[in-house]
Amino acid sequence: MAEMQGEAEFHRLRTPRAAAVAGVVFGILFASSIVLLRSALPGAAGTPWVSHQTQITTALILAPFAGIAFLWFIGVIRDRLGELEDRFFSTVFLGSGLLFLAMTFVSMALAGGMLAISRLSTVPQNDLVYFGREVMLHVNNVYGVRMAGVFMISLGTIWLRTGLMPRWLAIATYLLSLALLVVVSFSLWVTLVFPAWVMVISVYILTVDRTPSTPPD
């Protein structure tokens, strides 16, 4: 009787397969916030900024939820690895993912600071806003994008070694990650490569059977 009660009280936590939808949610929310924010950024010093307050505020509201969804996505990926997880590659994968998320939040915080400055008529806005824009773009497109590339290349290596994902998907991940590591550009399209990749991975996980994550005999 006691054993039955023990079995009823303690259950092994399992990640629901539907949790993979977090990657799709991240892709949509992150891409939306980036597009909203980048389309509102002043192209040069002196470009109007105040007229885009609602657009920027919406981007800042979406960003934290995108970050939460990304953490769920990381959890889903680690769950699929299971006992096949390698400490070295998993450390790089997890560390780069968290750094990418931190840099994204820093970038959004800078945008929030610029929005606050734009509401003050006594502050010389043009120079400060343009400075904030450049810092934000460097955090996002130079450091954040590269951390996303490291995140992808570590996962691509894990997938090639374990066979948890199709070979073509692992190779495509490699090629995209190398592009993000090498290309230095403030283009919006470069930033959108990562959320698009996350969405593809999530859709694949949702549409195929769960791969066993136990080591071979």
XYZ file of C-alpha atoms in Angstrom:
217
model
C 0.000 0.000 0.000
C 2.806 2.340 0.945
C 4.562 1.583 -2.335
C 1.430 2.435 -4.315
C 1.109 5.724 -2.437
C 4.748 6.479 -3.164
C 4.207 5.830 -6.866
C 1.148 8.059 -6.841
C 2.929 10.908 -5.063
C 6.113 10.921 -7.116
C 6.059 11.128 -10.877
C 8.960 11.784 -13.173
C 8.671 15.191 -14.787
C 8.378 14.950 -18.547
C 8.515 17.812 -20.999
C 5.262 17.874 -22.967
C 5.883 17.534 -26.686
C 3.681 20.566 -27.270
C 6.271 22.661 -25.393
C 8.182 22.759 -28.683
C 5.683 25.406 -29.758
C 7.786 27.768 -27.616
C 10.239 28.060 -30.495
C 7.470 29.186 -32.832
C 6.250 31.695 -30.227
C 9.806 32.996 -29.810
C 10.285 33.349 -33.557
C 7.061 35.308 -34.002
C 7.479 37.570 -30.960
C 11.203 38.200 -31.444
C 10.888 38.904 -35.163
C 7.922 41.213 -34.527
C 9.731 43.183 -31.822
C 12.890 43.507 -33.951
C 10.970 44.637 -37.041
C 8.913 47.142 -35.030
C 11.982 48.538 -33.310
C 14.297 48.666 -36.315
C 11.686 50.313 -38.535
C 11.283 53.021 -35.883
C 14.999 53.692 -35.423
C 16.285 57.010 -36.754
C 18.420 56.444 -39.807
C 20.657 59.395 -39.032
C 21.076 62.152 -36.485
C 18.145 64.533 -36.631
C 15.626 61.973 -37.945
C 12.261 62.206 -36.103
C 11.867 59.656 -33.310
C 9.002 60.773 -31.093
C 6.311 59.880 -33.649
C 7.130 56.174 -33.258
C 6.551 55.926 -29.497
C 3.645 53.437 -29.725
C 5.589 51.222 -32.128
C 8.656 51.182 -29.890
C 6.598 50.566 -26.750
C 4.937 47.563 -28.404
C 8.360 46.147 -29.317
C 9.545 46.570 -25.724
C 6.454 44.765 -24.409
C 6.902 41.801 -26.766
C 10.638 41.317 -26.101
C 10.439 39.845 -22.536
C 7.838 37.289 -23.621
C 10.049 36.332 -26.557
C 12.880 35.777 -24.054
C 10.710 33.534 -21.877
C 9.697 31.484 -24.933
C 13.377 31.151 -25.906
C 14.204 29.697 -22.486
C 11.450 27.129 -23.023
C 12.935 26.339 -26.431
C 16.331 25.690 -24.822
C 14.616 23.392 -22.332
C 12.942 21.428 -25.134
C 16.266 20.985 -26.964
C 18.018 19.768 -23.799
C 15.166 17.397 -23.075
C 15.523 15.844 -26.535
C 19.229 15.291 -25.904
C 18.564 13.445 -22.653
C 21.390 11.069 -21.725
C 23.194 11.850 -24.984
C 24.021 15.330 -23.723
C 27.734 16.130 -23.831
C 29.056 18.483 -21.152
C 31.380 20.438 -23.430
C 28.974 21.117 -26.271
C 26.037 21.590 -23.910
C 27.979 24.218 -21.957
C 28.716 26.127 -25.170
C 25.121 25.691 -26.363
C 23.559 26.829 -23.092
C 26.059 29.639 -22.452
C 25.723 31.137 -25.927
C 21.926 30.938 -25.723
C 21.853 32.778 -22.407
C 24.340 35.382 -23.671
C 22.211 35.948 -26.767
C 19.180 36.469 -24.538
C 21.074 38.836 -22.219
C 22.318 40.944 -25.132
C 18.823 41.095 -26.581
C 17.506 42.433 -23.277
C 20.359 44.962 -23.069
C 19.531 46.132 -26.581
C 15.863 46.548 -25.690
C 16.786 48.392 -22.495
C 18.805 50.859 -24.576
C 15.776 51.386 -26.805
C 13.673 52.050 -23.717
C 16.226 54.599 -22.530
C 16.177 56.346 -25.901
C 12.389 56.436 -25.791
C 12.517 58.082 -22.367
C 15.005 60.669 -23.659
C 12.769 61.470 -26.617
C 10.022 62.553 -24.199
C 12.213 65.209 -22.574
C 12.226 68.507 -24.401
C 15.180 69.869 -22.386
C 17.620 67.172 -23.544
C 19.596 67.460 -26.812
C 17.890 64.436 -28.324
C 19.427 64.068 -31.760
C 22.966 63.208 -30.709
C 21.917 61.061 -27.738
C 19.345 59.088 -29.700
C 21.761 58.484 -32.564
C 24.451 57.354 -30.103
C 21.976 54.987 -28.438
C 20.942 53.636 -31.831
C 24.531 52.788 -32.760
C 25.209 51.109 -29.409
C 21.990 49.103 -29.697
C 22.822 47.944 -33.237
C 26.312 46.862 -32.162
C 24.950 44.900 -29.189
C 22.309 43.270 -31.377
C 24.000 42.681 -34.724
C 27.634 42.242 -33.732
C 27.575 40.479 -30.357
C 24.053 39.066 -30.125
C 24.059 37.657 -33.661
C 27.439 36.018 -33.087
C 26.236 34.385 -29.890
C 23.275 33.100 -31.884
C 25.774 31.680 -34.406
C 27.722 29.909 -31.634
C 24.426 28.571 -30.255
C 23.552 27.149 -33.678
C 26.961 25.661 -34.472
C 27.134 23.875 -31.111
C 23.692 22.372 -31.722
C 24.622 21.443 -35.280
C 27.680 19.572 -33.948
C 25.596 17.762 -31.326
C 23.006 16.744 -33.925
C 25.656 15.432 -36.353
C 27.263 13.332 -33.627
C 24.060 11.978 -32.093
C 21.805 11.743 -35.136
C 18.925 13.342 -33.233
C 18.159 15.541 -36.239
C 18.358 14.808 -39.987
C 21.790 15.321 -41.474
C 20.510 17.948 -43.931
C 19.096 20.006 -41.066
C 22.360 19.826 -39.116
C 24.360 20.864 -42.196
C 21.955 23.739 -42.913
C 22.382 24.822 -39.288
C 26.163 24.799 -39.773
C 25.975 26.940 -42.910
C 23.631 29.498 -41.334
C 25.710 29.680 -38.161
C 28.918 30.274 -40.128
C 27.184 33.069 -42.025
C 26.150 34.724 -38.751
C 29.688 34.395 -37.376
C 31.384 35.849 -40.464
C 28.972 38.463 -41.801
C 29.216 41.891 -40.162
C 26.083 43.785 -41.089
C 23.427 45.934 -39.424
C 20.849 44.572 -41.857
C 17.494 43.604 -40.370
C 17.497 40.416 -42.465
C 20.647 39.152 -40.760
C 18.962 39.540 -37.370
C 15.893 37.634 -38.555
C 17.884 34.543 -39.613
C 18.042 33.217 -36.045
C 14.312 33.412 -35.140
C 13.468 31.901 -38.540
C 15.822 28.982 -37.808
C 14.316 28.475 -34.337
C 10.842 28.318 -35.890
C 11.959 25.701 -38.439
C 13.479 23.525 -35.689
C 10.351 23.839 -33.551
C 8.020 22.974 -36.417
C 10.161 19.920 -37.176
C 10.001 18.769 -33.542
C 6.237 19.256 -33.497
C 5.631 17.355 -36.717
C 7.835 14.285 -36.207
C 7.892 11.567 -33.597
C 10.055 12.189 -30.578
C 13.500 10.661 -31.059
C 14.627 8.422 -28.208
C 17.410 10.115 -26.272
C 19.071 7.006 -24.843
C 22.599 6.005 -25.735
C 23.085 2.955 -27.937
C 24.124 -0.311 -26.327
